[in-house]
Each structure stands twice: as C-alpha cells, then as structure tokens.
PDB file of C-alpha atoms in Angstrom:
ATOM      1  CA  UNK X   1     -14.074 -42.051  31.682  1.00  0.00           C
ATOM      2  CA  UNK X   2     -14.125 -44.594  29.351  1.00  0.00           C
ATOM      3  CA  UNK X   3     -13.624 -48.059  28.648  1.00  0.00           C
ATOM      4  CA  UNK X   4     -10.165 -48.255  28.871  1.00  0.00           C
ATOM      5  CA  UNK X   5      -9.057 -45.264  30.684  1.00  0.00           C
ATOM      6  CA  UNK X   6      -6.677 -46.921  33.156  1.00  0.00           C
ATOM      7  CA  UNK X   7      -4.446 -47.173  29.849  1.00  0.00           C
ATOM      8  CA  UNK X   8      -5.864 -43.671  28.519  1.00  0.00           C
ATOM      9  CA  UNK X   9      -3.953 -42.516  32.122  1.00  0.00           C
ATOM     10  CA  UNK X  10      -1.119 -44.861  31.582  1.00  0.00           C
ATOM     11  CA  UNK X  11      -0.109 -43.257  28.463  1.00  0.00           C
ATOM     12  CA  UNK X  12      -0.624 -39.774  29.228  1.00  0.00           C
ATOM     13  CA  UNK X  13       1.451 -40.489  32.578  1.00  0.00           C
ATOM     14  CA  UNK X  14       4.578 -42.049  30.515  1.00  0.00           C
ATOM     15  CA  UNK X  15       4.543 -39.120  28.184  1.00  0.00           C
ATOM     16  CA  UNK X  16       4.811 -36.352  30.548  1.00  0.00           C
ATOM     17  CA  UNK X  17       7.264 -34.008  29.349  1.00  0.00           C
ATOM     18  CA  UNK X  18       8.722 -33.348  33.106  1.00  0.00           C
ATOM     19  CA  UNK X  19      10.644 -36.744  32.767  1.00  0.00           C
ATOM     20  CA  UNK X  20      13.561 -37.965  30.888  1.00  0.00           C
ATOM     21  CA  UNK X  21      13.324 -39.675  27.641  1.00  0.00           C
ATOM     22  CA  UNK X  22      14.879 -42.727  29.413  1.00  0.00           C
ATOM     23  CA  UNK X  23      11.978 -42.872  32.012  1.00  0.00           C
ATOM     24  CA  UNK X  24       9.261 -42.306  29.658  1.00  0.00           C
ATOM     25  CA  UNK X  25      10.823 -45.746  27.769  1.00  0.00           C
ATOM     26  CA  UNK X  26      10.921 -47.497  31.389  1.00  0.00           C
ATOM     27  CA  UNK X  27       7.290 -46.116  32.560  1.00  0.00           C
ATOM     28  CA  UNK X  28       5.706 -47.119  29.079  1.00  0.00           C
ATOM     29  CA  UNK X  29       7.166 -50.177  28.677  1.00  0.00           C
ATOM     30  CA  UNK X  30       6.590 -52.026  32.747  1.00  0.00           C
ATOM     31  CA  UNK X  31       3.449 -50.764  32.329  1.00  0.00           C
ATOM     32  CA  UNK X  32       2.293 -52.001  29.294  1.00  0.00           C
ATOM     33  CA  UNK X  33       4.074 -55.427  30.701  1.00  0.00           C
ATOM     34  CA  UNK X  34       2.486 -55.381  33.988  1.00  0.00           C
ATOM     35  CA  UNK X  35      -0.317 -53.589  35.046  1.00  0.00           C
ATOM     36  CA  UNK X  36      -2.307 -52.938  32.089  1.00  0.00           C
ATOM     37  CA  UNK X  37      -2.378 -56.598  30.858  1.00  0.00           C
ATOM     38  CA  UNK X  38      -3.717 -57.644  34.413  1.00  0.00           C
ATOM     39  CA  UNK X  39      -6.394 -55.195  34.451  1.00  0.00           C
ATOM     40  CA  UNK X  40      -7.117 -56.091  31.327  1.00  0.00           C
ATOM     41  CA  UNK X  41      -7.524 -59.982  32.651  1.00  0.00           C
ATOM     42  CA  UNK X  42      -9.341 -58.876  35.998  1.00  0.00           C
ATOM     43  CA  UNK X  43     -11.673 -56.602  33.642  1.00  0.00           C
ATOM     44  CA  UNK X  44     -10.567 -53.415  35.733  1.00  0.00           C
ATOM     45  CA  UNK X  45     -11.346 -50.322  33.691  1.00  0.00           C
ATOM     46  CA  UNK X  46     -11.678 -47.318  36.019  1.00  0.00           C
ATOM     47  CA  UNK X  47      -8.259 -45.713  37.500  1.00  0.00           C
ATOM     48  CA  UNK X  48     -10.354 -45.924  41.128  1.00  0.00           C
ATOM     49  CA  UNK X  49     -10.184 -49.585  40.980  1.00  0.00           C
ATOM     50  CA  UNK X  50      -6.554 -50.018  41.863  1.00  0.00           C
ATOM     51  CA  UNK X  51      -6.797 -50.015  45.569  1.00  0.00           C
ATOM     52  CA  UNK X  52      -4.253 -51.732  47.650  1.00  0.00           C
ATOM     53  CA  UNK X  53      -5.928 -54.865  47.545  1.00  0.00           C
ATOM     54  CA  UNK X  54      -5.946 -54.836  43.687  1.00  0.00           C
ATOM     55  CA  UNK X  55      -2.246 -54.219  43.308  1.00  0.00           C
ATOM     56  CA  UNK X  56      -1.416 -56.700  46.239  1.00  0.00           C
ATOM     57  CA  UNK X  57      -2.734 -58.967  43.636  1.00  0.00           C
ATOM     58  CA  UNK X  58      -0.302 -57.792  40.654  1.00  0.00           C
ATOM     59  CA  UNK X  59       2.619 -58.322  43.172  1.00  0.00           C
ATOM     60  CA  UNK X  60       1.610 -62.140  44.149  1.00  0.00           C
ATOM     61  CA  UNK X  61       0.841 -62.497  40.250  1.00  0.00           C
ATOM     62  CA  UNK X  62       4.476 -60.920  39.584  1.00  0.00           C
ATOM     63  CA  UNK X  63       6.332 -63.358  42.058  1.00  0.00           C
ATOM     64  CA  UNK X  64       5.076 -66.366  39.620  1.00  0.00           C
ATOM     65  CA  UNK X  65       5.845 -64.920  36.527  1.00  0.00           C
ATOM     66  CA  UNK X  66       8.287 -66.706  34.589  1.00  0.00           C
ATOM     67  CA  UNK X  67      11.013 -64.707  32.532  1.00  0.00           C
ATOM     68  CA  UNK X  68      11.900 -65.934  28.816  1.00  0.00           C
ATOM     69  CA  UNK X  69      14.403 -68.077  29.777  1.00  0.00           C
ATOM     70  CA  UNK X  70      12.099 -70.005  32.083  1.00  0.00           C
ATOM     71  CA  UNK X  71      13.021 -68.482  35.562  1.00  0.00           C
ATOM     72  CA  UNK X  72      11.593 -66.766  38.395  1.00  0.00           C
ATOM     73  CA  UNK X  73      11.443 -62.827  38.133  1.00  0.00           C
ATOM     74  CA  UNK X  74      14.602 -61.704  40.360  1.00  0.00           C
ATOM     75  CA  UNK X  75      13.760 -59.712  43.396  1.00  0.00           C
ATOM     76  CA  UNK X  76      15.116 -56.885  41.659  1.00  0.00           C
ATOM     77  CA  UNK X  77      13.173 -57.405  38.360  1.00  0.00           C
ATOM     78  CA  UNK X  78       9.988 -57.181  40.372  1.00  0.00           C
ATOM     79  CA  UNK X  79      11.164 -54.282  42.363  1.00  0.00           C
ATOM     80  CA  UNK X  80      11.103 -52.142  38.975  1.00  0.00           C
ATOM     81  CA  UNK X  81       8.009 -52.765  37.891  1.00  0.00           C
ATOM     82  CA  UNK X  82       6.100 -52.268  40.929  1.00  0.00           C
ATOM     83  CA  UNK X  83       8.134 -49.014  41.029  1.00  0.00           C
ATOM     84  CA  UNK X  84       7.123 -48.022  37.830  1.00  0.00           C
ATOM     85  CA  UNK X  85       3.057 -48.986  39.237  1.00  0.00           C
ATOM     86  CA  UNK X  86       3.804 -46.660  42.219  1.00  0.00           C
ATOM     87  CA  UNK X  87       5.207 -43.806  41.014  1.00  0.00           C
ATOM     88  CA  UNK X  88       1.690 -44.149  38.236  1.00  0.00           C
ATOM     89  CA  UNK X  89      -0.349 -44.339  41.429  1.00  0.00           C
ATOM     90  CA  UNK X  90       1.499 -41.651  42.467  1.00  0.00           C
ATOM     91  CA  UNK X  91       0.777 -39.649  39.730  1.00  0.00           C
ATOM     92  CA  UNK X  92      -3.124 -40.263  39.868  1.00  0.00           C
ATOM     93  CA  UNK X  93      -3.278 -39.048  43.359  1.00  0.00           C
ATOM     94  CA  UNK X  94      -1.715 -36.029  42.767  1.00  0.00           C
ATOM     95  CA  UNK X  95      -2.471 -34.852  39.439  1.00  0.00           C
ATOM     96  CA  UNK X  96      -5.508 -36.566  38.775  1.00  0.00           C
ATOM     97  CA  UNK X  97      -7.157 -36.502  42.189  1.00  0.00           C
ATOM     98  CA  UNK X  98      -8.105 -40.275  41.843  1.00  0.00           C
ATOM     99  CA  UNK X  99      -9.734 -41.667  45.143  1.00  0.00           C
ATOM    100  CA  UNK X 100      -8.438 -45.215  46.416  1.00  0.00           C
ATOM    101  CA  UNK X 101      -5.409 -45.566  44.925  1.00  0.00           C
ATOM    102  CA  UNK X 102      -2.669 -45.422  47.753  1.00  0.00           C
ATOM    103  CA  UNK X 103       0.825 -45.092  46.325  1.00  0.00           C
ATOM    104  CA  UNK X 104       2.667 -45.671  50.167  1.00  0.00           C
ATOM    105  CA  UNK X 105       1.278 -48.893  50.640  1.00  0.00           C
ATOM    106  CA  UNK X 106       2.602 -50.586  47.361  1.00  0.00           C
ATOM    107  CA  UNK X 107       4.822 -53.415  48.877  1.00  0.00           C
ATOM    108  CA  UNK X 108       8.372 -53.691  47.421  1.00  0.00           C
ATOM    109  CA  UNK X 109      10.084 -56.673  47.264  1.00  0.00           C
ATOM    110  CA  UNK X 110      13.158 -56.724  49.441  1.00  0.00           C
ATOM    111  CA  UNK X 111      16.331 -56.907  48.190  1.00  0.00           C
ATOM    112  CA  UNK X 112      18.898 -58.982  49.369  1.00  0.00           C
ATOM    113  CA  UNK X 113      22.440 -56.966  50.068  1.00  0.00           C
ATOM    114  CA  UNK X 114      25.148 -58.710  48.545  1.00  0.00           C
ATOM    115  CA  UNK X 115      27.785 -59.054  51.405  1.00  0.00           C
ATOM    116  CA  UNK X 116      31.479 -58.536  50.293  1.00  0.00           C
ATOM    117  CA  UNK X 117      34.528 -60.113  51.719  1.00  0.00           C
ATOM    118  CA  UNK X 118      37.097 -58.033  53.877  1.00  0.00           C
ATOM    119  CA  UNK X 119      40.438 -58.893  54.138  1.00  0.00           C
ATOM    120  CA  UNK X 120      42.184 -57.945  57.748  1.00  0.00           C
ATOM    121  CA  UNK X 121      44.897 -55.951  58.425  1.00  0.00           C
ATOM    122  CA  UNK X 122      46.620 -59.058  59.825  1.00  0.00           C
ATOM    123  CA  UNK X 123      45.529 -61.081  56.542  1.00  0.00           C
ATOM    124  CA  UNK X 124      46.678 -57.986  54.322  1.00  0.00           C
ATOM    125  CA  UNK X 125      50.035 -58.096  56.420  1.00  0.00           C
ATOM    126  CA  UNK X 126      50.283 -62.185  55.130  1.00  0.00           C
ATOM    127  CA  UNK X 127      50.116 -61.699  52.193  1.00  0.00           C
ATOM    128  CA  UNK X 128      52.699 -59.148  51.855  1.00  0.00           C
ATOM    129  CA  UNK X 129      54.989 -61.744  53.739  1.00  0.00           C
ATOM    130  CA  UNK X 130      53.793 -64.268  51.365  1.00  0.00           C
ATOM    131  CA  UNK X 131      54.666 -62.339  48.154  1.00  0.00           C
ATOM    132  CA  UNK X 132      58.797 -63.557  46.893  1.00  0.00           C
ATOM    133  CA  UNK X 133      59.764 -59.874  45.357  1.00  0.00           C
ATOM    134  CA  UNK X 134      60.235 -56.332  47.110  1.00  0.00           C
ATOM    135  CA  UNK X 135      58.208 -55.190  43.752  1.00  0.00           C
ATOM    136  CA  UNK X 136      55.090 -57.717  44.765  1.00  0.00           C
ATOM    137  CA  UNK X 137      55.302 -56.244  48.299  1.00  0.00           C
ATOM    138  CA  UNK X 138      55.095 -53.087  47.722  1.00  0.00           C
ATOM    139  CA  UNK X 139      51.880 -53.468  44.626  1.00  0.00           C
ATOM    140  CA  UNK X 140      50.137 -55.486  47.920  1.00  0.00           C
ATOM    141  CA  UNK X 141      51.046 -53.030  51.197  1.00  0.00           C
ATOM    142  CA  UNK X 142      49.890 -49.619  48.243  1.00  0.00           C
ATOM    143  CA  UNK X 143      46.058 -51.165  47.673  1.00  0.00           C
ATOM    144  CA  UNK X 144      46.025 -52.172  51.047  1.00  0.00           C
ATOM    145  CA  UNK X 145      46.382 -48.963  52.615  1.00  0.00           C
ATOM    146  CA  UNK X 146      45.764 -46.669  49.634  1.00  0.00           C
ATOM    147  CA  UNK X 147      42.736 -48.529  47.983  1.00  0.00           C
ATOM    148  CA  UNK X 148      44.616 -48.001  44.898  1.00  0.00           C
ATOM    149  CA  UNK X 149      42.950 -49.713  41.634  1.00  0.00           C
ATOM    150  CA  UNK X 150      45.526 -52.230  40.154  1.00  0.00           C
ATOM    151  CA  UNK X 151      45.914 -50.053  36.919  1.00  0.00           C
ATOM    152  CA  UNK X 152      46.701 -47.068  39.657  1.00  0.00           C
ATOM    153  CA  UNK X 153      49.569 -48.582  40.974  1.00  0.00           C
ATOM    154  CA  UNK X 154      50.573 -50.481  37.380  1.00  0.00           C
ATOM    155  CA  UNK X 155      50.998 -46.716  35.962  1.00  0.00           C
ATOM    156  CA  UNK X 156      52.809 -45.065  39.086  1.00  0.00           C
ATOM    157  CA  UNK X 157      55.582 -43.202  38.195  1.00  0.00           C
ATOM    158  CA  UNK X 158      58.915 -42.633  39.589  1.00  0.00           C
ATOM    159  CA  UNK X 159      58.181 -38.492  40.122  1.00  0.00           C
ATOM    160  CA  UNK X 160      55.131 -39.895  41.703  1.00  0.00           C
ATOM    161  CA  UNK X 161      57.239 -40.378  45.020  1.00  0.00           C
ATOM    162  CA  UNK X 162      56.439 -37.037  46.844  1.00  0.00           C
ATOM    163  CA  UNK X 163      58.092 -35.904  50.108  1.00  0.00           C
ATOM    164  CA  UNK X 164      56.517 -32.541  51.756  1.00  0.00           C
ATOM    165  CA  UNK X 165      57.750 -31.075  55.026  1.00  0.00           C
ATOM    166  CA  UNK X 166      57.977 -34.481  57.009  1.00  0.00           C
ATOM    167  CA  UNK X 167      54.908 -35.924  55.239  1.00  0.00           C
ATOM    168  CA  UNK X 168      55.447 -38.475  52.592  1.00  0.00           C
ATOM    169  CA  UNK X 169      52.483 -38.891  49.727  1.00  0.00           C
ATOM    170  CA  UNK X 170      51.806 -41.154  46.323  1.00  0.00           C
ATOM    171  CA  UNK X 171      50.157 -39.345  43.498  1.00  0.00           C
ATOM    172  CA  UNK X 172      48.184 -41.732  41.903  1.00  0.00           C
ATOM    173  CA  UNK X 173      46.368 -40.746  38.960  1.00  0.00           C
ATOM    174  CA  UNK X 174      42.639 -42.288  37.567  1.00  0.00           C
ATOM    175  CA  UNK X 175      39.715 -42.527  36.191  1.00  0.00           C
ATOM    176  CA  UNK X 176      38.462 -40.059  38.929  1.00  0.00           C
ATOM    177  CA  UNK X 177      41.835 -37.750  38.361  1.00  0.00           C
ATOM    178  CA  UNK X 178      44.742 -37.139  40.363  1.00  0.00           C
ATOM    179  CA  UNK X 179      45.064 -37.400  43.979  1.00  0.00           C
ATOM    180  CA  UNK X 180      47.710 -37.799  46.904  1.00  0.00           C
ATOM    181  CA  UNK X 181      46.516 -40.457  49.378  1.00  0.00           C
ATOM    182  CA  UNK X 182      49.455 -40.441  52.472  1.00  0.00           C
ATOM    183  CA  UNK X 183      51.944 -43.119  52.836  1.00  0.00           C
ATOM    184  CA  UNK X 184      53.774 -44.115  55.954  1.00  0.00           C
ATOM    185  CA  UNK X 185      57.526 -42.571  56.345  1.00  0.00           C
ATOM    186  CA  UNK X 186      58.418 -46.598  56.122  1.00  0.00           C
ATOM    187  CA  UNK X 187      56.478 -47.369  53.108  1.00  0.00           C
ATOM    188  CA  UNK X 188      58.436 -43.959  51.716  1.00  0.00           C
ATOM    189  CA  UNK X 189      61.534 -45.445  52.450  1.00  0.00           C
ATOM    190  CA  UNK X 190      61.232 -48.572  51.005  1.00  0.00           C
ATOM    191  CA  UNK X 191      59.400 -47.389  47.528  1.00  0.00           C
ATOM    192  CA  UNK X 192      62.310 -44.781  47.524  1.00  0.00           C
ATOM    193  CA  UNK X 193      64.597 -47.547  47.609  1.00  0.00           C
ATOM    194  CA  UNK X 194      63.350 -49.482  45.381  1.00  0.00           C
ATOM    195  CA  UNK X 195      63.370 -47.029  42.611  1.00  0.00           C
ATOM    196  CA  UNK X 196      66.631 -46.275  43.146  1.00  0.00           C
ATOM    197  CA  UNK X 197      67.346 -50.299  42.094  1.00  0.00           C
ATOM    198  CA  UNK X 198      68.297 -50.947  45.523  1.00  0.00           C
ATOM    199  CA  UNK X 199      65.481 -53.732  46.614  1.00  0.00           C
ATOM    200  CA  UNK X 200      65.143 -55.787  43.132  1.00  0.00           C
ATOM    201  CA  UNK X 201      63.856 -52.994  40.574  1.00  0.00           C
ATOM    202  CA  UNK X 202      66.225 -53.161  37.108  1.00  0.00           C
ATOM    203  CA  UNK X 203      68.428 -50.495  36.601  1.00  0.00           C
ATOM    204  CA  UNK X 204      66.449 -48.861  33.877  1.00  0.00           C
ATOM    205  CA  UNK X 205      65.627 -45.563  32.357  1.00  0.00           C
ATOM    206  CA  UNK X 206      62.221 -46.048  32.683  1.00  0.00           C
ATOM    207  CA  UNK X 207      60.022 -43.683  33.899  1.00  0.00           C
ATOM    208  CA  UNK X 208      57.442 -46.324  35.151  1.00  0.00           C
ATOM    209  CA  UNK X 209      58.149 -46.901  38.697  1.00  0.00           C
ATOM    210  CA  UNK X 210      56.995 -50.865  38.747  1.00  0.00           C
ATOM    211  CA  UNK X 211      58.457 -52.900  35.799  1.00  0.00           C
ATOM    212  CA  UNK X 212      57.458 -56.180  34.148  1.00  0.00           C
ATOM    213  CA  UNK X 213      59.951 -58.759  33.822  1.00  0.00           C
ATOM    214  CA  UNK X 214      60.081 -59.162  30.124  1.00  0.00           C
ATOM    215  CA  UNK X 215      62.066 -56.949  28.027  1.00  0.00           C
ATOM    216  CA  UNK X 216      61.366 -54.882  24.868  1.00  0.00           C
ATOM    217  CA  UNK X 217      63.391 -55.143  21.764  1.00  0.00           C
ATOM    218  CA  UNK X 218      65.390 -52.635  22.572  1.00  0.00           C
ATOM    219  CA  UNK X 219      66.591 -54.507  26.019  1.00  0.00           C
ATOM    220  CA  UNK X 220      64.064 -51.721  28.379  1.00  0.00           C
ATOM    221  CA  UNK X 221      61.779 -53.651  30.888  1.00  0.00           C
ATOM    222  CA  UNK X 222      57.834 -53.249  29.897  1.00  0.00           C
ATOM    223  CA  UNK X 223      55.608 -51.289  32.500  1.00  0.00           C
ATOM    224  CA  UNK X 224      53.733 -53.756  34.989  1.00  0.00           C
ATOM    225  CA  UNK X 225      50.146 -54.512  33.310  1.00  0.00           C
ATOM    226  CA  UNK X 226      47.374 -55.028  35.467  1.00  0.00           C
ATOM    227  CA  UNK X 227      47.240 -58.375  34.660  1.00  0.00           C
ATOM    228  CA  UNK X 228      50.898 -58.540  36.047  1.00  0.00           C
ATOM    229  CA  UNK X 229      49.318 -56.822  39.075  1.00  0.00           C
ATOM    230  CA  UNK X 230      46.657 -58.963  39.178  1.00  0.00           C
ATOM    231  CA  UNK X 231      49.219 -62.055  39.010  1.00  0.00           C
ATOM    232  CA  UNK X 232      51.199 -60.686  41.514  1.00  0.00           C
ATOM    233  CA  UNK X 233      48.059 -60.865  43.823  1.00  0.00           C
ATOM    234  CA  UNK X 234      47.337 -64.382  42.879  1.00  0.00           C
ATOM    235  CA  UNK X 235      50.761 -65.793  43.519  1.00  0.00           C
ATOM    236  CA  UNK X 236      50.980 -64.088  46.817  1.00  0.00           C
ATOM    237  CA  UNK X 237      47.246 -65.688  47.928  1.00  0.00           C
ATOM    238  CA  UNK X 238      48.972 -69.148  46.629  1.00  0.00           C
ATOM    239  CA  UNK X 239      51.709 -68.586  48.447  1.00  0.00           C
ATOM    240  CA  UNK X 240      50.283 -67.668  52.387  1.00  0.00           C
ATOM    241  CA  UNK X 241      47.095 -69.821  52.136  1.00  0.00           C
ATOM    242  CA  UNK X 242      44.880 -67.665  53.934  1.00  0.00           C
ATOM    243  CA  UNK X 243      41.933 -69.935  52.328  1.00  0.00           C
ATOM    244  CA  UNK X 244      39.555 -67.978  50.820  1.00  0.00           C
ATOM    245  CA  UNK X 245      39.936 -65.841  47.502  1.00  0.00           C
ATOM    246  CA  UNK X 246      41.809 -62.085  47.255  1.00  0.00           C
ATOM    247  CA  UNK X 247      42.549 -60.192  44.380  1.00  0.00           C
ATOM    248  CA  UNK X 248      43.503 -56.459  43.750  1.00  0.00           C
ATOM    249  CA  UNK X 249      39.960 -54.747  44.198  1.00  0.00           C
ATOM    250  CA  UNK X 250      39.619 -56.664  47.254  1.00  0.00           C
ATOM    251  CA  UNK X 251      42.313 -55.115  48.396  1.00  0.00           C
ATOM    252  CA  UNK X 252      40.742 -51.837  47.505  1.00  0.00           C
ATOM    253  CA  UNK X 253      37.390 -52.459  49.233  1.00  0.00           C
ATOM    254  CA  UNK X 254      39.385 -53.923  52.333  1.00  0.00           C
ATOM    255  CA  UNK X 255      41.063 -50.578  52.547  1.00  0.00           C
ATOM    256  CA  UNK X 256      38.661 -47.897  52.070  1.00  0.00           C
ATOM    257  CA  UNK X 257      36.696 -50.454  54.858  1.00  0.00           C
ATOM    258  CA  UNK X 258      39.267 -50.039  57.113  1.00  0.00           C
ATOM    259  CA  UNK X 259      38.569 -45.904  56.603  1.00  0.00           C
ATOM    260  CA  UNK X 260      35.788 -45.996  56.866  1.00  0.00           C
ATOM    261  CA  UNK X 261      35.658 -48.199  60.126  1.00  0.00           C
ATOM    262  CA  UNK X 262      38.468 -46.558  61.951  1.00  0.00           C
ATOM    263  CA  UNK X 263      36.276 -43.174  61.675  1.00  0.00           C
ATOM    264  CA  UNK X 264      37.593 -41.349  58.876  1.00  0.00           C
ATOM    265  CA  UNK X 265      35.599 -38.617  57.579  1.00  0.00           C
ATOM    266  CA  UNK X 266      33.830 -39.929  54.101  1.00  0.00           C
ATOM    267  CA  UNK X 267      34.838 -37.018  52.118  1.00  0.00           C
ATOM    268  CA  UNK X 268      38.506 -37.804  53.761  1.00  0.00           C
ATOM    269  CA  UNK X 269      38.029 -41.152  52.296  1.00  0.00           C
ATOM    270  CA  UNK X 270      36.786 -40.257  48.585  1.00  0.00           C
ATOM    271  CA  UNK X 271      39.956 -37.674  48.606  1.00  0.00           C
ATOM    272  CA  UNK X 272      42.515 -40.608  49.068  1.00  0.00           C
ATOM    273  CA  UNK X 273      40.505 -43.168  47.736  1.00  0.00           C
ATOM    274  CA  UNK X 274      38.753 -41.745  44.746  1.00  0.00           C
ATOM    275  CA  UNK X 275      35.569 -43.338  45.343  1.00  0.00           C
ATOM    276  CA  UNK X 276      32.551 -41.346  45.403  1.00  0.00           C
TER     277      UNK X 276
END
C-alpha cells in the first residue's frame, strides 16, 4: 500500500454502492473532517495503524475541537463522527481483512437524555377546573386522555361524536390518518351537550364542533385555530397556578405517558394515539 492509503481506503469505503447517496455524503465528508486530517498530522499512513489506542487519541482530540462559532463539539456532534470512523473500521475488518483495527472498542460519547415534563392526572384534572368555558374544558380533558394534537381537536367535527353499542368514541383525524381513541360515557355526554348549544357553544350551522369567538362577515363563528387552542391552554395554566409550564403537546406526552405507564399495550397506544 502506498503512501496515503488510509485515504485510498477512505474513499473507496464512502463510495460503496451498497449505501445510500445520503451516507456516502455523511461517510465522505466526517471523514475527510476527522480522521484523515489527524493521520495526516500523526504521519499515520498504513490502514493497520489505527488501533484502539490511535483512535482513543482522535476522540480526546475531538472533545477540544472548537466548532465555527467558537464552541465545544456537542456530545452529539462527536457521536457522528466517531460513528462514521467505526463503521470505516468496520469496513476494513471485514472487507479488507486489516489486522488491529477493532471497530467494538471505539468509545462513543454518551448522550445525555433530555427528560420531559409530565403533567398528573390530578394536575391535568386542575387545570380543567381552572379553565372559565365548557369549550376550554373539554379542548383540556380530550389531549389529556386522548393525546390529541391541538390541530386534532381544533378540526373535530360535530359527526365526529360516535356512539357504538354502549361504547362512546372521537374520530380524530391527522397527520397519521384517522383513528377512534375511546372516550368516557361522561366525557360523551358532555361533548354531546355541548354541540347541541347546551353548555356555551353558539347556535351555529357550523360543522366545526369547537368555535372561535370572533365572527365572519357573514355573522358564522370561525373554527378554533390552534393558536386559540393553544391560548386556551395558557389561560387555564394562568388561571390554577400549578407553577411550572403546560401547553397542548404536553398534554399529549402526559397522556400517551399515562398509557403507557398504566400497561397498555404499545400498539394499543399508537392506535389511539397516533404516535408511532
């Protein structure tokens, strides 16, 4: 091999044709960013020479290397690269039979999960209580127990009220499709109600089942928005002071939670949820 047949190696290895086009671009490019110019600096020719020691030397090089705007490399950012310096290890082993290189023992930088907020039931319950229309109640109690998206419940429907045999249902429809999470027979009752105008909602040909409180031209009430949904949150968090932050797609992640938690099957969960 010759003098620079680590990057001979690294060039045949991003142009493999068994990849995507999109991997090629990310093998090529960390490469040529990483590992080639520091064997190029620590005068390392031969694919052999990148034993574990060598490469434990590219990661503590890595974790000082400054991005353009002047800041550490995230853990993430590092994470990728090596990856890309594995999976090339990888590659000698197998294809090329290279001795010394050990792909397993290239150390990844952990990664730190990013912990979300849950709201309880009890919580969910407050702010419910908290919110000052039947309308504002009912967009809170539906992502709480449906994990419905704010522009799932803004587009509900009244023919989206289903009744079957005892069993009561929402159809919500989204990005995901349709689907018919369950509802309680009380929650039934009072979205029944108030589409009939009976708890606050206009009298109104609409079709939209929740209703914004400005008018059109014509004198019909607007569908909600999500950004009326999103309001509606807000004022109902003002309102209770739980003291910390909620809005609508916490209310989604504290339900499907809750499913999750209380033993429901996962596919169960993605059914009613639409999450994969």
């Amino acid at each position: 091999m010759g003098v620079s047949a680590i990057s001979d190696m690294a060039e045949e290895f991003s142009r493999r044709v068994d990849i995507a086009p999109k991997s090629r671009i990310f093998y090529r490019d960390s490469l040529r960013m990483t590992l080639l110019p520091f064997c190029e600096r620590e005068g390392l020719t031969r694919p052999e020479e990148l034993t574990p020691e060598v490469i434990d030397r590219l990661a503590i090089e890595l974790e000082g290397r400054l991005s353009r705007q002047g800041n550490p490399l995230s853990p993430a950012t590092r994470r990728s690269y090596l990856k890309a310096v594995q999976q090339f290890l990888s590659w000698l082993e197998r294809r090329k039979k290279v001795s010394g290189v050990e792909a397993r023992l290239v150390q990844m930088p952990g990664l730190r999960r990013k912990h979300r907020d849950v709201l309880t039931r009890r919580e969910i319950q407050l702010l419910e209580d908290a919110a000052p229309m039947e309308r504002n109640k009912l967009l809170i109690r539906l992502m709480g127990d449906t994990g419905a998206r704010e522009g799932e419940v803004a587009s509900m429907r009244l023919e989206d009220l289903i009744a079957k045999e005892r069993s009561y249902f929402i159809r919500i429809r989204g990005k995901t499709g349709e689907r018919m999470p369950p509802i309680t027979p009380s929650v039934y009752r009072r979205l029944k109600a108030y589409a009939e105008g009976k708890s606050g909602r206009p009298r109104t040909r609409s079709a939209y089942l929740f209703l914004a409180s400005r008018r059109r031209p014509g004198g019909e009430h607007e569908p909600l928005t999500e950004s009326g949904v999103y309001q509606a949150v807000k004022d109902a968090v003002e309102r209770c002071g739980i003291g910390r932050r909620a809005y609508p797609h916490l209310l989604r992640h504290s339900a499907i939670t809750h499913m999750v938690s209380g033993g429901m099957h996962p596919a169960l969960v993605s059914d009613i949820t639409g999450v994969s």
